């Protein structure tokens, strides 16, 4: 787009931008629809110079948004239908308060590649897809995914996948997956220093063995205060599987294998990881036991009083969600806008 026509800070109004068009923008602008004519079926490219731009108010349908080496871009209050967002080498970009309806198969819908401190928050996602990934995180640091609502069906879906990244934060998300095939809510490879906190994840796999949270060759990640229920046909699933070292799985509420595996038993971990204090727990009592024992089948307590202390002595999971979603969303938007104005 020519700087002779538009300058930094201008508002660009689009009128039903369709018919396989493409728009390239290299200025800091506000991109909005003209009146109610908000259909967008094209490619929108933001590149060097378009830092601090805002994209708002569109119905994106089979469209592509591509951010190339830009920062502080805000994508907010849009509807996405079978559309993609790709962020390459972005910094502090935010995708907030959008609605996603996704039905295409074998698709990677959102990609954070070589990014720093990007945020995906307060979005509503309805996904019915096969062999797809909703969010792919590649070689990125401090990706923040929080307060989103995911309703997923289909076959063989990775909701969020991360590879060779650091410090991904998954917080206060609600995930409901009712699908078949190989199902993962979060799949991470060669990951370090993640925080997976206070999410609610419910998976019902109609054919195979799902895994809510799966780490491969990963270190120093924390999975805490989550509520995870996993069900499958073969009843051999785990809520969490971790391969690596120095990872921590504590204070979660975990049920898998159709209720057979609970608490710590619902986490499958290699050595050198910490798995403890996950609920619910079975506490055993026997007249031949001892209150100096640990309440297991092989080493039961002697008194019900001690068993009750053991049962209620652990923190409940997940932790209570902070504030109302709309209030927290508004505060985050103001924070992003203030940052845009300050730079």
CSV table of C-alpha atoms in Angstrom, one decimal:
chain,number,residue,atom,x,y,z
A,1,UNK,CA,0.0,0.0,0.0
A,2,UNK,CA,1.4,3.3,-1.0
A,3,UNK,CA,2.5,5.8,1.6
A,4,UNK,CA,1.4,8.5,-0.8
A,5,UNK,CA,-2.2,7.6,-0.1
A,6,UNK,CA,-2.1,6.5,3.6
A,7,UNK,CA,0.1,7.5,6.5
A,8,UNK,CA,0.7,6.0,9.9
A,9,UNK,CA,-2.3,6.1,12.2
A,10,UNK,CA,-4.9,6.2,9.5
A,11,UNK,CA,-8.0,4.1,9.5
A,12,UNK,CA,-8.6,1.9,6.4
A,13,UNK,CA,-12.2,0.9,5.8
A,14,UNK,CA,-12.8,-2.2,3.7
A,15,UNK,CA,-16.0,-2.9,1.9
A,16,UNK,CA,-16.6,-6.7,1.5
A,17,UNK,CA,-13.0,-7.4,0.5
A,18,UNK,CA,-13.4,-10.7,-1.5
A,19,UNK,CA,-12.8,-12.5,-4.8
A,20,UNK,CA,-9.3,-13.8,-4.0
A,21,UNK,CA,-7.7,-10.4,-3.6
A,22,UNK,CA,-4.6,-9.7,-1.5
A,23,UNK,CA,-3.7,-6.6,0.5
A,24,UNK,CA,-0.2,-5.8,1.6
A,25,UNK,CA,0.3,-3.2,4.4
A,26,UNK,CA,3.6,-1.8,5.7
A,27,UNK,CA,2.2,1.1,7.7
A,28,UNK,CA,0.8,1.3,11.2
A,29,UNK,CA,-3.0,1.6,10.6
A,30,UNK,CA,-6.4,0.6,12.0
A,31,UNK,CA,-8.1,-1.9,9.6
A,32,UNK,CA,-11.9,-2.0,9.9
A,33,UNK,CA,-14.9,-2.8,7.7
A,34,UNK,CA,-17.1,-0.1,6.2
A,35,UNK,CA,-20.4,-0.1,8.0
A,36,UNK,CA,-21.9,-3.6,8.0
A,37,UNK,CA,-20.0,-4.7,4.8
A,38,UNK,CA,-17.5,-6.8,6.8
A,39,UNK,CA,-16.9,-9.9,4.6
A,40,UNK,CA,-13.2,-10.6,4.0
A,41,UNK,CA,-12.2,-13.5,1.7
A,42,UNK,CA,-8.6,-12.7,0.8
A,43,UNK,CA,-5.1,-12.5,2.0
A,44,UNK,CA,-4.1,-9.7,4.4
A,45,UNK,CA,-0.3,-9.2,4.8
A,46,UNK,CA,1.3,-7.0,7.5
A,47,UNK,CA,5.0,-6.5,7.2
A,48,UNK,CA,7.8,-4.2,8.3
A,49,UNK,CA,6.4,-0.8,9.2
A,50,UNK,CA,2.9,-2.1,10.3
A,51,UNK,CA,3.7,-2.3,14.0
A,52,UNK,CA,0.9,-1.3,16.3
A,53,UNK,CA,-1.8,-2.0,13.7
A,54,UNK,CA,-5.3,-3.1,14.7
A,55,UNK,CA,-7.5,-5.5,12.8
A,56,UNK,CA,-11.1,-5.5,14.0
A,57,UNK,CA,-14.7,-6.1,13.1
A,58,UNK,CA,-14.5,-8.5,10.1
A,59,UNK,CA,-16.0,-11.8,9.1
A,60,UNK,CA,-13.0,-13.6,7.8
A,61,UNK,CA,-14.0,-16.6,5.6
A,62,UNK,CA,-11.3,-18.8,4.0
A,63,UNK,CA,-9.0,-15.9,4.5
A,64,UNK,CA,-5.3,-15.7,5.5
A,65,UNK,CA,-3.7,-13.1,7.8
A,66,UNK,CA,0.0,-13.1,7.7
A,67,UNK,CA,2.2,-11.1,10.1
A,68,UNK,CA,5.8,-10.8,9.0
A,69,UNK,CA,8.3,-9.4,11.5
A,70,UNK,CA,5.9,-7.0,13.2
A,71,UNK,CA,5.1,-6.1,16.8
A,72,UNK,CA,2.2,-4.9,18.9
A,73,UNK,CA,-0.4,-5.9,16.3
A,74,UNK,CA,-3.9,-6.4,17.8
A,75,UNK,CA,-6.4,-8.7,16.2
A,76,UNK,CA,-9.7,-8.3,18.0
A,77,UNK,CA,-13.4,-8.8,17.8
A,78,UNK,CA,-13.4,-10.7,14.5
A,79,UNK,CA,-15.2,-13.8,13.3
A,80,UNK,CA,-13.0,-16.4,11.6
A,81,UNK,CA,-14.5,-19.2,9.5
A,82,UNK,CA,-11.9,-21.7,8.1
A,83,UNK,CA,-9.3,-19.0,8.1
A,84,UNK,CA,-5.6,-18.9,9.1
A,85,UNK,CA,-3.4,-16.6,11.0
A,86,UNK,CA,0.4,-16.9,10.6
A,87,UNK,CA,2.8,-14.9,12.8
A,88,UNK,CA,6.5,-15.0,11.7
A,89,UNK,CA,9.1,-13.4,14.0
A,90,UNK,CA,6.4,-11.4,15.8
A,91,UNK,CA,6.8,-9.7,19.1
A,92,UNK,CA,4.0,-8.8,21.5
A,93,UNK,CA,1.2,-9.5,19.1
A,94,UNK,CA,-2.2,-10.2,20.5
A,95,UNK,CA,-5.3,-12.2,19.2
A,96,UNK,CA,-8.1,-11.3,21.6
A,97,UNK,CA,-11.9,-11.8,21.8
A,98,UNK,CA,-12.4,-13.5,18.4
A,99,UNK,CA,-14.7,-16.3,17.4
A,100,UNK,CA,-13.4,-19.2,15.3
A,101,UNK,CA,-15.5,-21.8,13.5
A,102,UNK,CA,-13.3,-24.4,11.8
A,103,UNK,CA,-14.4,-27.3,9.6
A,104,UNK,CA,-11.5,-27.8,7.2
A,105,UNK,CA,-9.4,-30.9,7.4
A,106,UNK,CA,-5.6,-31.4,7.5
A,107,UNK,CA,-5.0,-27.7,8.4
A,108,UNK,CA,-2.8,-25.7,10.7
A,109,UNK,CA,-5.0,-22.8,11.6
A,110,UNK,CA,-2.8,-20.6,13.7
A,111,UNK,CA,1.1,-20.6,13.6
A,112,UNK,CA,3.4,-18.7,15.9
A,113,UNK,CA,6.9,-19.1,14.4
A,114,UNK,CA,10.0,-17.7,16.0
A,115,UNK,CA,7.8,-15.3,18.0
A,116,UNK,CA,8.3,-13.6,21.4
A,117,UNK,CA,5.6,-12.9,24.0
A,118,UNK,CA,2.5,-13.3,21.7
A,119,UNK,CA,-0.9,-13.7,23.3
A,120,UNK,CA,-4.0,-15.7,22.3
A,121,UNK,CA,-6.7,-15.0,24.9
A,122,UNK,CA,-10.5,-14.7,25.5
A,123,UNK,CA,-11.4,-16.4,22.2
A,124,UNK,CA,-14.2,-18.8,21.5
A,125,UNK,CA,-13.3,-21.8,19.3
A,126,UNK,CA,-15.6,-24.3,17.7
A,127,UNK,CA,-13.7,-26.9,15.7
A,128,UNK,CA,-14.9,-30.0,13.8
A,129,UNK,CA,-11.8,-31.2,11.9
A,130,UNK,CA,-9.7,-34.2,11.1
A,131,UNK,CA,-5.9,-34.4,11.1
A,132,UNK,CA,-5.5,-30.8,12.1
A,133,UNK,CA,-3.7,-28.6,14.6
A,134,UNK,CA,-5.4,-25.5,15.8
A,135,UNK,CA,-2.4,-23.7,17.3
A,136,UNK,CA,1.2,-24.6,16.3
A,137,UNK,CA,4.0,-23.0,18.3
A,138,UNK,CA,7.5,-23.3,16.6
A,139,UNK,CA,10.7,-22.0,18.1
A,140,UNK,CA,8.9,-19.3,20.1
A,141,UNK,CA,9.2,-18.0,23.6
A,142,UNK,CA,6.7,-16.8,26.1
A,143,UNK,CA,3.6,-17.6,24.1
A,144,UNK,CA,0.5,-16.9,26.3
A,145,UNK,CA,-2.7,-18.9,25.7
A,146,UNK,CA,-5.3,-18.1,28.4
A,147,UNK,CA,-9.0,-17.8,29.1
A,148,UNK,CA,-10.1,-19.4,25.9
A,149,UNK,CA,-13.0,-21.7,25.3
A,150,UNK,CA,-12.5,-24.7,23.0
A,151,UNK,CA,-15.2,-27.0,21.8
A,152,UNK,CA,-13.6,-29.7,19.6
A,153,UNK,CA,-14.9,-32.6,17.6
A,154,UNK,CA,-13.6,-34.6,14.6
A,155,UNK,CA,-10.7,-37.1,14.3
A,156,UNK,CA,-7.0,-37.1,15.2
A,157,UNK,CA,-6.7,-33.6,16.4
A,158,UNK,CA,-3.8,-31.8,18.2
A,159,UNK,CA,-5.5,-28.7,19.7
A,160,UNK,CA,-2.2,-27.0,20.7
A,161,UNK,CA,1.2,-28.3,19.6
A,162,UNK,CA,4.6,-26.8,20.5
A,163,UNK,CA,8.1,-27.7,19.3
A,164,UNK,CA,11.5,-26.3,20.3
A,165,UNK,CA,9.9,-23.5,22.3
A,166,UNK,CA,10.3,-22.1,25.8
A,167,UNK,CA,8.0,-20.8,28.5
A,168,UNK,CA,4.6,-21.4,26.9
A,169,UNK,CA,1.9,-20.4,29.3
A,170,UNK,CA,-1.5,-22.2,29.2
A,171,UNK,CA,-3.8,-20.7,31.8
A,172,UNK,CA,-7.5,-20.8,32.6
A,173,UNK,CA,-8.6,-22.4,29.4
A,174,UNK,CA,-11.8,-24.5,29.1
A,175,UNK,CA,-11.3,-27.4,26.7
A,176,UNK,CA,-14.0,-29.9,25.7
A,177,UNK,CA,-13.0,-32.5,23.1
A,178,UNK,CA,-15.4,-35.2,21.9
A,179,UNK,CA,-13.6,-36.9,19.0
A,180,UNK,CA,-12.0,-40.1,17.7
A,181,UNK,CA,-8.4,-41.0,16.7
A,182,UNK,CA,-5.3,-39.7,18.3
A,183,UNK,CA,-6.3,-36.8,20.5
A,184,UNK,CA,-4.1,-34.3,22.3
A,185,UNK,CA,-5.2,-31.1,24.1
A,186,UNK,CA,-1.5,-30.1,24.3
A,187,UNK,CA,1.4,-31.9,22.7
A,188,UNK,CA,4.9,-30.5,23.3
A,189,UNK,CA,8.3,-31.7,21.9
A,190,UNK,CA,11.7,-30.4,23.2
A,191,UNK,CA,9.9,-27.9,25.4
A,192,UNK,CA,11.3,-26.1,28.5
A,193,UNK,CA,9.9,-23.9,31.3
A,194,UNK,CA,6.2,-24.2,30.4
A,195,UNK,CA,3.5,-23.3,32.9
A,196,UNK,CA,0.2,-25.3,32.4
A,197,UNK,CA,-2.0,-23.9,35.2
A,198,UNK,CA,-5.6,-24.0,36.2
A,199,UNK,CA,-7.1,-25.3,32.9
A,200,UNK,CA,-10.2,-27.5,32.7
A,201,UNK,CA,-9.8,-30.3,30.1
A,202,UNK,CA,-12.4,-32.9,29.3
A,203,UNK,CA,-11.7,-35.5,26.6
A,204,UNK,CA,-13.9,-38.2,25.3
A,205,UNK,CA,-12.2,-40.3,22.7
A,206,UNK,CA,-14.5,-42.5,20.7
A,207,UNK,CA,-11.9,-44.9,19.4
A,208,UNK,CA,-8.3,-44.6,20.6
A,209,UNK,CA,-6.3,-43.6,23.7
A,210,UNK,CA,-6.2,-39.8,24.2
A,211,UNK,CA,-3.7,-37.8,26.1
A,212,UNK,CA,-4.7,-34.4,27.5
A,213,UNK,CA,-1.1,-33.2,28.1
A,214,UNK,CA,1.8,-34.9,26.5
A,215,UNK,CA,5.5,-33.9,26.7
A,216,UNK,CA,8.3,-35.5,24.7
A,217,UNK,CA,12.0,-35.0,25.6
A,218,UNK,CA,11.1,-31.9,27.6
A,219,UNK,CA,12.5,-30.4,30.8
A,220,UNK,CA,11.5,-28.1,33.7
A,221,UNK,CA,7.8,-27.7,32.9
A,222,UNK,CA,5.1,-27.2,35.5
A,223,UNK,CA,1.6,-28.7,35.3
A,224,UNK,CA,-0.4,-27.6,38.3
A,225,UNK,CA,-3.9,-26.9,39.5
A,226,UNK,CA,-5.6,-28.4,36.4
A,227,UNK,CA,-8.8,-30.4,36.3
A,228,UNK,CA,-8.4,-33.2,33.6
A,229,UNK,CA,-10.9,-35.9,32.9
A,230,UNK,CA,-10.1,-38.3,30.1
A,231,UNK,CA,-12.3,-41.2,28.8
A,232,UNK,CA,-11.7,-43.7,26.0
A,233,UNK,CA,-13.0,-46.9,24.5
A,234,UNK,CA,-10.1,-49.1,25.7
A,235,UNK,CA,-9.8,-47.4,29.1
A,236,UNK,CA,-6.0,-47.4,28.9
A,237,UNK,CA,-5.4,-43.6,28.7
A,238,UNK,CA,-3.5,-41.3,30.9
A,239,UNK,CA,-4.4,-37.7,31.6
A,240,UNK,CA,-0.8,-36.6,31.5
A,241,UNK,CA,2.3,-38.3,29.8
A,242,UNK,CA,5.7,-36.8,30.3
A,243,UNK,CA,9.1,-37.9,28.9
A,244,UNK,CA,12.0,-35.8,30.2
A,245,UNK,CA,13.5,-34.5,33.4
A,246,UNK,CA,12.8,-32.0,36.2
A,247,UNK,CA,9.2,-31.6,35.3
A,248,UNK,CA,6.6,-31.1,38.0
A,249,UNK,CA,3.0,-32.5,38.0
A,250,UNK,CA,1.4,-31.5,41.3
A,251,UNK,CA,-1.9,-30.4,42.8
A,252,UNK,CA,-4.0,-31.4,39.8
A,253,UNK,CA,-7.4,-33.2,39.7
A,254,UNK,CA,-6.8,-36.1,37.3
A,255,UNK,CA,-9.1,-38.9,36.2
A,256,UNK,CA,-8.3,-41.2,33.2
A,257,UNK,CA,-9.0,-44.7,32.0
A,258,UNK,CA,-12.8,-44.2,32.5
A,259,UNK,CA,-12.1,-43.6,36.2
A,260,UNK,CA,-9.7,-46.4,36.8
A,261,UNK,CA,-6.6,-44.2,37.1
A,262,UNK,CA,-6.9,-41.3,39.5
A,263,UNK,CA,-4.7,-38.7,41.0
A,264,UNK,CA,-1.0,-39.5,40.7
A,265,UNK,CA,-1.8,-42.8,38.9
A,266,UNK,CA,-3.3,-40.9,36.0
A,267,UNK,CA,0.1,-39.4,35.2
A,268,UNK,CA,2.6,-41.5,33.3
A,269,UNK,CA,6.1,-40.1,33.8
A,270,UNK,CA,9.7,-41.1,33.3
A,271,UNK,CA,12.2,-40.9,36.1
A,272,UNK,CA,13.6,-37.6,37.5
A,273,UNK,CA,10.2,-35.9,37.4
A,274,UNK,CA,8.0,-34.9,40.4
A,275,UNK,CA,4.5,-36.4,40.4
A,276,UNK,CA,2.7,-35.9,43.7
A,277,UNK,CA,-0.3,-34.5,45.6
A,278,UNK,CA,-2.7,-35.0,42.7
A,279,UNK,CA,-6.3,-35.7,43.5
A,280,UNK,CA,-8.5,-37.7,43.9
A,281,UNK,CA,-6.7,-40.2,46.1
A,282,UNK,CA,-7.7,-43.6,47.5
A,283,UNK,CA,-6.9,-43.8,51.2
A,284,UNK,CA,-6.9,-47.3,52.8
A,285,UNK,CA,-7.7,-48.0,56.5
A,286,UNK,CA,-7.1,-51.3,58.4
A,287,UNK,CA,-7.3,-52.4,62.0
A,288,UNK,CA,-3.8,-53.9,61.3
A,289,UNK,CA,-2.5,-50.6,59.8
A,290,UNK,CA,-0.6,-47.7,61.3
A,291,UNK,CA,-1.2,-44.0,61.3
A,292,UNK,CA,2.5,-43.7,60.7
A,293,UNK,CA,1.9,-45.3,57.3
A,294,UNK,CA,1.0,-43.6,54.0
A,295,UNK,CA,-2.6,-44.8,53.5
A,296,UNK,CA,-1.8,-47.0,50.6
A,297,UNK,CA,-3.2,-50.5,50.0
A,298,UNK,CA,0.1,-52.0,51.2
A,299,UNK,CA,0.6,-49.6,54.1
A,300,UNK,CA,-2.8,-48.5,55.3
A,301,UNK,CA,-3.7,-46.2,58.2
A,302,UNK,CA,-5.2,-47.6,61.3
A,303,UNK,CA,-7.8,-44.9,62.1
A,304,UNK,CA,-10.5,-43.1,60.0
A,305,UNK,CA,-9.4,-39.8,61.6
A,306,UNK,CA,-6.0,-40.1,60.0
A,307,UNK,CA,-7.5,-41.1,56.6
A,308,UNK,CA,-9.8,-38.0,56.6
A,309,UNK,CA,-6.8,-35.8,57.4
A,310,UNK,CA,-5.0,-37.3,54.4
A,311,UNK,CA,-8.0,-37.0,52.2
A,312,UNK,CA,-8.7,-33.3,52.8
A,313,UNK,CA,-5.2,-32.2,53.5
A,314,UNK,CA,-4.3,-31.6,49.9
A,315,UNK,CA,-5.1,-28.5,47.9
A,316,UNK,CA,-8.2,-28.7,45.7
A,317,UNK,CA,-7.7,-28.3,42.0
A,318,UNK,CA,-8.1,-26.4,39.9
A,319,UNK,CA,-7.5,-23.0,41.4
A,320,UNK,CA,-10.4,-20.6,41.2
A,321,UNK,CA,-10.4,-18.5,38.1
A,322,UNK,CA,-9.6,-14.8,38.6
A,323,UNK,CA,-12.2,-12.1,38.0
A,324,UNK,CA,-14.9,-12.2,35.3
A,325,UNK,CA,-13.8,-13.0,31.8
A,326,UNK,CA,-15.2,-9.9,30.3
A,327,UNK,CA,-13.6,-7.6,32.9
A,328,UNK,CA,-10.2,-9.3,32.5
A,329,UNK,CA,-10.5,-9.1,28.7
A,330,UNK,CA,-11.2,-5.4,28.8
A,331,UNK,CA,-8.2,-4.8,31.0
A,332,UNK,CA,-6.0,-6.7,28.7
A,333,UNK,CA,-7.2,-4.8,25.7
A,334,UNK,CA,-6.5,-1.5,27.5
A,335,UNK,CA,-3.1,-2.7,28.3
A,336,UNK,CA,-2.3,-3.6,24.7
A,337,UNK,CA,-3.7,-0.3,23.5
A,338,UNK,CA,-1.6,1.6,26.0
A,339,UNK,CA,1.5,-0.2,24.9
A,340,UNK,CA,0.7,0.6,21.2
A,341,UNK,CA,0.3,4.3,22.1
A,342,UNK,CA,3.5,4.4,24.2
A,343,UNK,CA,5.8,3.0,21.5
